[in-house]
XYZ file of C-alpha atoms in Angstrom:
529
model
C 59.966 92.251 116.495
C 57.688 95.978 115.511
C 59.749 98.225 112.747
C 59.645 100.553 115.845
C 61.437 99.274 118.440
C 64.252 97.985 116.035
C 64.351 101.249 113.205
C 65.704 104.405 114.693
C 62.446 106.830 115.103
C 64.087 108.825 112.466
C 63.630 106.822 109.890
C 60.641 104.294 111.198
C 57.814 106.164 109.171
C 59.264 105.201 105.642
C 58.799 101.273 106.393
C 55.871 100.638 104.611
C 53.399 97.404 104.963
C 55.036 96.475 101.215
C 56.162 92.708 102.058
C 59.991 92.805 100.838
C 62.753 90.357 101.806
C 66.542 91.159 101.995
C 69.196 88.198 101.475
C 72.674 88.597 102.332
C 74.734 85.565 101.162
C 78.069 85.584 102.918
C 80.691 83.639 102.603
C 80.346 81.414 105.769
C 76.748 82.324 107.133
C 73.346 83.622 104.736
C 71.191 85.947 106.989
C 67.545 86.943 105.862
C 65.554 90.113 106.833
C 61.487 89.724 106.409
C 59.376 92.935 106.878
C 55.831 92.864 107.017
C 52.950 94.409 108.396
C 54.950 96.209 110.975
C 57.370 93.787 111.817
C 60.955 92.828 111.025
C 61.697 89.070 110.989
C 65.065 87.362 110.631
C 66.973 84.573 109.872
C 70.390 82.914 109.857
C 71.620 79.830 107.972
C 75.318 78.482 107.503
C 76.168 79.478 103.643
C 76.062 76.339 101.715
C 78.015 74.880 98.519
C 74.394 75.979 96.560
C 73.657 79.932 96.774
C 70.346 79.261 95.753
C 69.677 76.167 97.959
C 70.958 78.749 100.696
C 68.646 81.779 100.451
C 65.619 79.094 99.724
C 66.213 78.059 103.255
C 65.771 81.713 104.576
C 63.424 82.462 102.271
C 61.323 79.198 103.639
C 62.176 80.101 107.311
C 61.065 83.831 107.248
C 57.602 82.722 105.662
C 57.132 79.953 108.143
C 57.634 82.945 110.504
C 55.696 85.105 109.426
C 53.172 82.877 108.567
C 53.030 84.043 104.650
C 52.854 82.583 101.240
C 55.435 82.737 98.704
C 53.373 84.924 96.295
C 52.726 87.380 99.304
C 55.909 89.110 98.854
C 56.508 91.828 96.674
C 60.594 92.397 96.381
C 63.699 90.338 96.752
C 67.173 92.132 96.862
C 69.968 89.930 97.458
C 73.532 90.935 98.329
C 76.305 89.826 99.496
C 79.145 87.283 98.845
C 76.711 84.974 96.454
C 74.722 87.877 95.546
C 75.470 87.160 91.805
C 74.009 83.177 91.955
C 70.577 84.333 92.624
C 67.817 83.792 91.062
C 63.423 83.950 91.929
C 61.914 84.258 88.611
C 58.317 84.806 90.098
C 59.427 87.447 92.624
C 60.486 90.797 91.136
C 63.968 90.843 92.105
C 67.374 92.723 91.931
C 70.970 92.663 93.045
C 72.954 95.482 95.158
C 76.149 95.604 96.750
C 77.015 94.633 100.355
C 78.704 97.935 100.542
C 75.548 99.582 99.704
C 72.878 97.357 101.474
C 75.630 97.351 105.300
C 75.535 101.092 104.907
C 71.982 101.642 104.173
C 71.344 98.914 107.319
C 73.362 100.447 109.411
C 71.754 104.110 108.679
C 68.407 102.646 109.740
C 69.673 101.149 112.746
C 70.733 104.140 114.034
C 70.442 107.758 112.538
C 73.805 108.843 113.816
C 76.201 106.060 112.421
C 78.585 107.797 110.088
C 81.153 104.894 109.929
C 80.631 101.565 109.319
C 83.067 98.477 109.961
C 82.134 95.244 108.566
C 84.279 91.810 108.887
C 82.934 89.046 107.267
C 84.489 85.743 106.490
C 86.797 86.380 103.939
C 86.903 89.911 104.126
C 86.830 93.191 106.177
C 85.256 96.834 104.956
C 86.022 100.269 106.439
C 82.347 102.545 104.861
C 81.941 105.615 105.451
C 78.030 106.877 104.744
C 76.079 109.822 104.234
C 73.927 110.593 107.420
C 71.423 112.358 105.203
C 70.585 109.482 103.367
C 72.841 106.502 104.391
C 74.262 105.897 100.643
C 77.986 105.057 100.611
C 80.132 108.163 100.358
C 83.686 106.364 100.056
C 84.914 102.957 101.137
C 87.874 100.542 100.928
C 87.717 96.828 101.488
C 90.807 94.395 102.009
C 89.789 90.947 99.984
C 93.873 90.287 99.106
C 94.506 88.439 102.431
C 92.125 86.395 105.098
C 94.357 87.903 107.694
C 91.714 90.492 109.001
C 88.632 88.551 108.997
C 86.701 86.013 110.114
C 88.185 82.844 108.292
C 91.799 84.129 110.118
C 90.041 83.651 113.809
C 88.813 80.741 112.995
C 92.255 79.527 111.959
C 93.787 80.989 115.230
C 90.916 79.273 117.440
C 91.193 75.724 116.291
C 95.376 76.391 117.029
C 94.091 77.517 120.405
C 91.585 74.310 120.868
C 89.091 76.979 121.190
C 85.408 77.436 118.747
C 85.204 80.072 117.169
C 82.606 81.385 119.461
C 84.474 81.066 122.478
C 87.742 82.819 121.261
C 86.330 86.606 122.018
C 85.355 85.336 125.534
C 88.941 83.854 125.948
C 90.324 86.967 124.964
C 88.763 88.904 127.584
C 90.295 87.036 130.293
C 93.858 87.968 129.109
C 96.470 90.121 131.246
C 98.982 90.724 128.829
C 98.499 90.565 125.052
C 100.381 88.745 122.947
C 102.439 91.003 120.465
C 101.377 89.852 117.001
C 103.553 91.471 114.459
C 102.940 89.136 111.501
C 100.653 90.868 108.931
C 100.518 87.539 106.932
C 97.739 85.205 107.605
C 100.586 81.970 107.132
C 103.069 83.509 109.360
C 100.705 85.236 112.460
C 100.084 80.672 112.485
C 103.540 79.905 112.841
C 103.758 82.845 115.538
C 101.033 81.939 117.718
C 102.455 78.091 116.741
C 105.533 79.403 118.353
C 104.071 81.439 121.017
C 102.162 78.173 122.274
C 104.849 76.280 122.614
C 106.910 78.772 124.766
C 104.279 78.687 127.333
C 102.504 81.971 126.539
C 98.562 82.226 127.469
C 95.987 81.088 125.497
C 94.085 84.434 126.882
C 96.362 86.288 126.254
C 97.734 85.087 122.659
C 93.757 85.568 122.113
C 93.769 89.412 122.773
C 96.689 89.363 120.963
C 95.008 88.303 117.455
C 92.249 90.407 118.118
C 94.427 93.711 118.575
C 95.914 92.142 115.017
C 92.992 92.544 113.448
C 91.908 94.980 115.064
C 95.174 97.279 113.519
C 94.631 96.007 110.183
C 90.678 97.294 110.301
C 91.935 100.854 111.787
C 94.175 101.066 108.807
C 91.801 100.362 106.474
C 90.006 103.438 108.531
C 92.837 105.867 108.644
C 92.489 105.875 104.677
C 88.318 107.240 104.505
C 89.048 108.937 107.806
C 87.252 108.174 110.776
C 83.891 109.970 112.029
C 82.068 109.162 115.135
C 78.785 107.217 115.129
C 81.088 103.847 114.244
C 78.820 100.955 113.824
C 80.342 97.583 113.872
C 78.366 94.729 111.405
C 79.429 91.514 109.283
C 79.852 87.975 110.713
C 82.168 88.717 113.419
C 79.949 91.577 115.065
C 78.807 89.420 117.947
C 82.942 88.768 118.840
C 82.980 90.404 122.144
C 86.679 90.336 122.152
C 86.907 92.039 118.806
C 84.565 94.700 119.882
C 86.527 95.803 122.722
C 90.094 95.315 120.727
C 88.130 98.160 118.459
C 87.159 100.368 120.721
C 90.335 100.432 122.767
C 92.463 101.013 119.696
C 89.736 103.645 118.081
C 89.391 105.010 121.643
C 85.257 105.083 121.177
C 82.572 103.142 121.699
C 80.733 101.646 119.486
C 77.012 102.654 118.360
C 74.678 100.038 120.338
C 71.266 99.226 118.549
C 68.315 96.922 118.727
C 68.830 94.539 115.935
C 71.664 91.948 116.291
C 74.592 93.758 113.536
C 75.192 90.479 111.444
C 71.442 91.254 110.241
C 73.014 95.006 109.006
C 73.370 94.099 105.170
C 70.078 91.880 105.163
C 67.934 95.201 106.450
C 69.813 97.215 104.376
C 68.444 95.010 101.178
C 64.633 94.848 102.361
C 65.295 99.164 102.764
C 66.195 98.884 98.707
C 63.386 96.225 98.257
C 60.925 98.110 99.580
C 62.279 101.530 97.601
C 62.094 99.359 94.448
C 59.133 97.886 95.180
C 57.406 101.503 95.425
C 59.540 103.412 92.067
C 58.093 100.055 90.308
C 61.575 98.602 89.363
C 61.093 95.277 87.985
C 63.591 92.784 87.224
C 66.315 94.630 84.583
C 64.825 97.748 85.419
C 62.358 97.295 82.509
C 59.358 98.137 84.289
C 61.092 101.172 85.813
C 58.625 104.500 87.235
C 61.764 106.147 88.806
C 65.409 105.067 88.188
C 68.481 106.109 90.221
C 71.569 104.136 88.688
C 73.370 102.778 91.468
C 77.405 102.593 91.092
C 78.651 100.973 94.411
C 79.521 97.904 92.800
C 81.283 99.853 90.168
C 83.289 101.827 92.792
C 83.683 98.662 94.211
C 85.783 97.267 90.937
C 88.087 100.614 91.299
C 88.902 100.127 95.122
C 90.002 96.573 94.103
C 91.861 97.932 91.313
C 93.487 100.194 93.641
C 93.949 97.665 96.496
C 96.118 95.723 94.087
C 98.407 98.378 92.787
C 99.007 99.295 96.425
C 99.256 95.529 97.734
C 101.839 94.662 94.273
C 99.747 91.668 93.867
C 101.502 91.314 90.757
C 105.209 92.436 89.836
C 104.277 94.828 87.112
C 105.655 98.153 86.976
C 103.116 100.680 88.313
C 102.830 104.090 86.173
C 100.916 107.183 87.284
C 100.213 109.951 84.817
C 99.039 113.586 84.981
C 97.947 114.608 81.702
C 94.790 113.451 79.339
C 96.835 113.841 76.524
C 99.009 110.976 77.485
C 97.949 107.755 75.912
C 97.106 104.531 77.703
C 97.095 102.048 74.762
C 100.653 102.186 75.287
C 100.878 101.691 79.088
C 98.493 99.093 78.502
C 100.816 97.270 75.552
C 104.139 97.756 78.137
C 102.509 95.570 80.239
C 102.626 98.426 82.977
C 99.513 98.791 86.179
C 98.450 102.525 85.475
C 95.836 105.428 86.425
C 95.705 108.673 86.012
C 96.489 110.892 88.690
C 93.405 113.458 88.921
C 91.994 113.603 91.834
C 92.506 117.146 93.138
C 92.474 115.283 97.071
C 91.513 116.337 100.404
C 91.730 119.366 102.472
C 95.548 118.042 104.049
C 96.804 117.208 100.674
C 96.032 120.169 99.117
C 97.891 122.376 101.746
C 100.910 120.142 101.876
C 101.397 120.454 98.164
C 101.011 123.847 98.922
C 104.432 123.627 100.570
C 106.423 122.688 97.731
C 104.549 124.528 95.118
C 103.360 128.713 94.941
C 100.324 129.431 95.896
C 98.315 130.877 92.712
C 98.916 126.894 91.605
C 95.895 125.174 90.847
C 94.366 122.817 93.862
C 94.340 120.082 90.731
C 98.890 120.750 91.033
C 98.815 121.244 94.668
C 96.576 117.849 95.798
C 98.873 115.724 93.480
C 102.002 117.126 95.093
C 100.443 116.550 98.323
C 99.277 113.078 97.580
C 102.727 112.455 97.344
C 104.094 114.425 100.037
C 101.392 112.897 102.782
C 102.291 108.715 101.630
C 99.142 108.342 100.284
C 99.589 104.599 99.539
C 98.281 104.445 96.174
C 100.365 107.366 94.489
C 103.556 105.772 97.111
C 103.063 102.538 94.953
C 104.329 103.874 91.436
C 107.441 103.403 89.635
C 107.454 106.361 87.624
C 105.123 109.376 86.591
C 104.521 110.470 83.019
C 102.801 113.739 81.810
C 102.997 115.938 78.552
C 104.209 119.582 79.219
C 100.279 121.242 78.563
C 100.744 124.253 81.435
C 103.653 125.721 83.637
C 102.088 124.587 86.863
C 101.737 120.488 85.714
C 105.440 121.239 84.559
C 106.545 122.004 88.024
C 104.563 119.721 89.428
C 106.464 116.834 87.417
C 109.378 118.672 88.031
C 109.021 118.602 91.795
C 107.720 115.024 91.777
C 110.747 113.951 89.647
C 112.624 115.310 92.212
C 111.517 114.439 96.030
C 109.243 111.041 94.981
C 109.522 109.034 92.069
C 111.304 109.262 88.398
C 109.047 111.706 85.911
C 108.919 111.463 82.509
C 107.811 114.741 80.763
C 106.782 115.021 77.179
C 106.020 118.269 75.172
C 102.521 118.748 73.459
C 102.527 120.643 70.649
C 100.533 124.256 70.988
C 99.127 123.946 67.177
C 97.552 120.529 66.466
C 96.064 121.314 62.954
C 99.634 121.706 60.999
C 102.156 118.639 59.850
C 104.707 119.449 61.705
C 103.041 119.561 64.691
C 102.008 116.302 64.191
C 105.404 114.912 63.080
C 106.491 116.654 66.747
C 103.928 114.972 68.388
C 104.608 111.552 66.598
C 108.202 111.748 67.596
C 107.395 112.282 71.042
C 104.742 109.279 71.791
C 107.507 106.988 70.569
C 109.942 108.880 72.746
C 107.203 107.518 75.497
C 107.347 104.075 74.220
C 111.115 104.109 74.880
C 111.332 105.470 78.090
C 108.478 102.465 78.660
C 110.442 99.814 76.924
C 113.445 101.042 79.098
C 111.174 101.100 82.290
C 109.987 97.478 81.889
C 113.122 95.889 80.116
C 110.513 94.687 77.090
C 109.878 95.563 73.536
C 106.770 96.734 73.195
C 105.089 95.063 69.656
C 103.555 97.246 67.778
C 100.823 94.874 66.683
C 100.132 95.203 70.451
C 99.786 98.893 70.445
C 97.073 98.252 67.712
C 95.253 95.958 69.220
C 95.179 98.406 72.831
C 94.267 101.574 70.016
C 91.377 99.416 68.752
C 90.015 98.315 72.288
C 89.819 101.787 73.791
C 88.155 103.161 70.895
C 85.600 100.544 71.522
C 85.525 101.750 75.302
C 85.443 105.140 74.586
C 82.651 104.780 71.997
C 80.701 103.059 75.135
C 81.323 106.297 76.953
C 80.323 108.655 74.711
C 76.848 106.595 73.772
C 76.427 106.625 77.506
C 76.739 110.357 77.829
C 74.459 110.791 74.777
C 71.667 108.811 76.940
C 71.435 112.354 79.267
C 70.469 114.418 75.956
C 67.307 112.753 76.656
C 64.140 114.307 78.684
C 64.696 112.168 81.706
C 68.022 111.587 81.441
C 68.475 107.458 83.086
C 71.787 108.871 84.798
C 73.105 112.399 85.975
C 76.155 114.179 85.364
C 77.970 113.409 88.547
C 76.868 109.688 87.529
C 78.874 110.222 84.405
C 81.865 112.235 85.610
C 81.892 108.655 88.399
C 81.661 106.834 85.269
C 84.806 108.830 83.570
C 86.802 107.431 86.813
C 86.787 103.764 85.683
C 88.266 104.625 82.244
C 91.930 106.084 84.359
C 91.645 103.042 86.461
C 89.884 99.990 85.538
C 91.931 97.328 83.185
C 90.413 98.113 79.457
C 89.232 94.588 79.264
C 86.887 94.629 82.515
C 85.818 98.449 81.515
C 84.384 97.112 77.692
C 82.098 94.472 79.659
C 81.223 97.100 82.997
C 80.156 99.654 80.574
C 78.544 97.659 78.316
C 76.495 96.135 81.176
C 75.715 99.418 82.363
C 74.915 101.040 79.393
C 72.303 98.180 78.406
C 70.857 98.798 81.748
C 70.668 102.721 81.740
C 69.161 102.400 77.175
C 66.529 99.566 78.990
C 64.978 102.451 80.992
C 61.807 103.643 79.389
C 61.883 107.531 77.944
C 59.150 109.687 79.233
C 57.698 113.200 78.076
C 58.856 116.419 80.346
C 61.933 118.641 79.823
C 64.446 118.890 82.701
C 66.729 121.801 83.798
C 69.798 121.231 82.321
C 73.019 123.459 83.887
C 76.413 123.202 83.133
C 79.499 123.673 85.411
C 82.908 124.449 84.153
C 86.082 125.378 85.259
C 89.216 123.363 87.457
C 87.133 123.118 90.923
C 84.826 120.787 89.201
């Protein structure tokens, strides 16, 4: 197939002839994406127990297409589900997201896709991108459950004596969907189970599951919010009966293009390839001429973070806070989930806080009120919310939370931190906080623990601060939006996970060599920011 009649004309002109390969590994199929000398070549493989075994077999198949040698190509990106496992020591090579690489794919499919869904095998994504310059702007994923992806059809199609590839074609011959109200992979079985033996359709218990998934994917939509130019990609793309289930509940078609949509993530990685290839990033970034540090996987680790607070995959008490004064050694010694409430939210939340609240307050006061006030699920997850008294507005704000959402716990701060007693104060008031938590939870909390949390955040935020001091240099390996993305992980990652993600990171960013030049700094200030 020619780059042009597959790569929307927008965006045609900036595939080069650099030879680059993309490989996305997914959990039940490996696709490949060769491009060449003005064409695009692909490839498709079942995922084997062996990663690499896997993407050698695409790697040998798009060759033997395009009739090339091995040492003819120039980049390798792999993504995907077995991403991690690979390895081509010859090839200069590197690693991105399938978040990143679906979204990039999808942008050079078509230039007006501003929404991406992709359900794979074991699970489904809802990506919103930038149309400027197809990078990820937000997404959320759901990994907790197989209900929602392709592994769940399966399931439902060998109940129905049906393949997999015949269950979207079944579905279209329904006349009455089956109602599906299970949202657990286990019990939507037993239902259909059920439904079979009352005498129900096959068709139409089918359309049924689709719709089912098709609910659980707008959900996951209704949280970035939903912008035409939807593009549909991952394993189950080519599901004719999921298609339609999407657009009737979305009410809007999906974007058509020219390149089968299971191949979205594999372009997407010969896009980065090829960008790699021509900034001269070779393996570790150790050869770098131009480095952008990309964070997608990192944002990734938060959404999952977040996914499980609002999921309770485990029974621990959840704990918000509001201030940066409030210590999480000791949330982290209670045993409690926690993150810091600081996101100042969107447009909606804003003016529904604005309800409860006066108006001169802060959009910081009024977005967490709102948060509350418009069920966003993650803030409608906690248990309790703790802040130290710092300003009048974050008083009322815990005031007004403590009193239409959850419990509030508010602690004073001392206004004059360089005298005794206002240390004594404080003192008395963090161990005020530790009984409120040992109250929460119903546990002592050690205080050999709360040592050993003091000494592991130092470490983190040691890692943070040697980070930041890598932008004091002339090109600085990472801006400050980078960092202030970077800040995010320390109010919601767990402390253990942050230590090794930062270290990682910071390795890479150190790793990129320094160059001569002086670059305009500016600083922004103030509560918008």
């Amino acid at each position: 197939m020619r780059i042009q009649e597959i790569i929307t004309p927008e965006y045609a002109h900036e595939i080069s002839n650099t030879k680059v390969i993309g490989i996305d590994i997914g959990s039940r199929s490996a696709k490949g994406v060769l491009v060449a000398d003005g064409h695009i070549y692909t490839a498709l493989t079942a995922t084997g127990l062996y990663m690499q075994e896997t993407a050698e077999k695409i790697f040998t198949n798009l060759l033997k297409q395009a009739g090339l040698k091995r040492t003819d190509i120039q980049y390798i990106v792999g993504t995907g589900y077995g991403r991690i496992a690979l390895e081509f020591e010859e090839i200069p090579n590197q690693i991105v997201t399938e978040i990143s690489c679906h979204g990039m794919g999808a942008h050079f499919l078509n230039a007006e896709v501003r929404t991406v869904i992709d359900i794979g095998g074991q699970d489904s994504k809802a990506i919103k991108i930038d149309p400027t310059s197809g990078r990820v702007a937000e997404f959320v994923m759901n990994d907790k459950c197989a209900a929602g992806t392709g592994r769940f059809l399966e399931k439902i199609a060998n109940l129905l004596d049906l393949e997999v590839t015949e269950i979207g074609d079944e579905a279209l011959k329904a006349k009455k969907p089956s109602l599906i109200s299970s949202q657990c992979v286990v019990f939507a079985e037993s239902e259909v189970i059920s439904m079979r033996a009352k005498g129900e359709g096959r068709a139409d218990i089918a359309a049924g599951i689709h719709l089912s998934v098709a609910r659980r994917v707008r959900n996951l939509l209704n949280r970035i919010g939903i912008e035409p130019g939807i593009l549909f990609s991952g394993g189950v793309s080519n599901n004719i009966g999921m298609r339609l289930a999407m657009e009737e509940l979305l009410e809007a078609k999906l974007v058509s293009v020219k390149l089968d949509t299971v191949f979205a993530g594999a372009l997407g990685a010969a896009v980065y390839a090829q960008r790699y290839a021509h900034a001269g990033v070779g393996k570790n970034v150790r050869e770098i001429g131009e480095f952008k540090l990309d964070l997608t996987d990192f944002h990734n680790r938060i959404a999952k973070q977040q996914e499980s607070i609002i999921q309770g995959v485990n029974p621990n008490k959840k704990v918000g806070y509001l201030c940066a004064y409030t210590p999480p050694e000791l949330f982290n010694a209670a045993g409690v989930d926690h993150f810091r409430l600081y996101k100042a939210g969107n447009t909606n939340e804003v003016a529904s806080g604005e309800l409860i609240t006066q108006s001169v307050f802060c959009d910081f006061t009024k977005g967490c009120l709102g948060a509350f006030q418009e069920g966003n699920p993650l803030v409608s997850a906690l248990d309790k919310v703790y802040t130290f008294y710092t300003c009048d507005s974050m008083k009322k704000v815990a005031e007004a939370i403590n009193e239409y959402f959850v419990p509030t716990g508010i602690f004073s701060l001392p206004r004059v931190r360089d005298r005794e007693a206002s240390r004594d104060y404080f003192r008395s008031e963090i161990i005020n906080l530790k009984k409120d938590l040992e109250k929460l939870t119903g546990q002592v909390i050690p205080e050999e623990k709360v040592r050993e949390q003091i000494v592991l955040y130092n470490k983190i935020r040691e890692l943070i601060r040697n980070i930041s001091a890598l932008r004091k240099r002339p090109n600085p390996p990472l801006t400050g939006q980078d960092f202030l993305e970077l800040v995010k992980g320390f109010y919601y990652l767990p402390p253990e996970e942050q230590l090794s993600v930062f270290q990682g990171i910071y390795d890479t960013l150190s790793a990129v060599p320094q160059a001569p030049g002086k670059t305009l700094r500016l600083m922004m200030a103030g509560g918008i920011v």
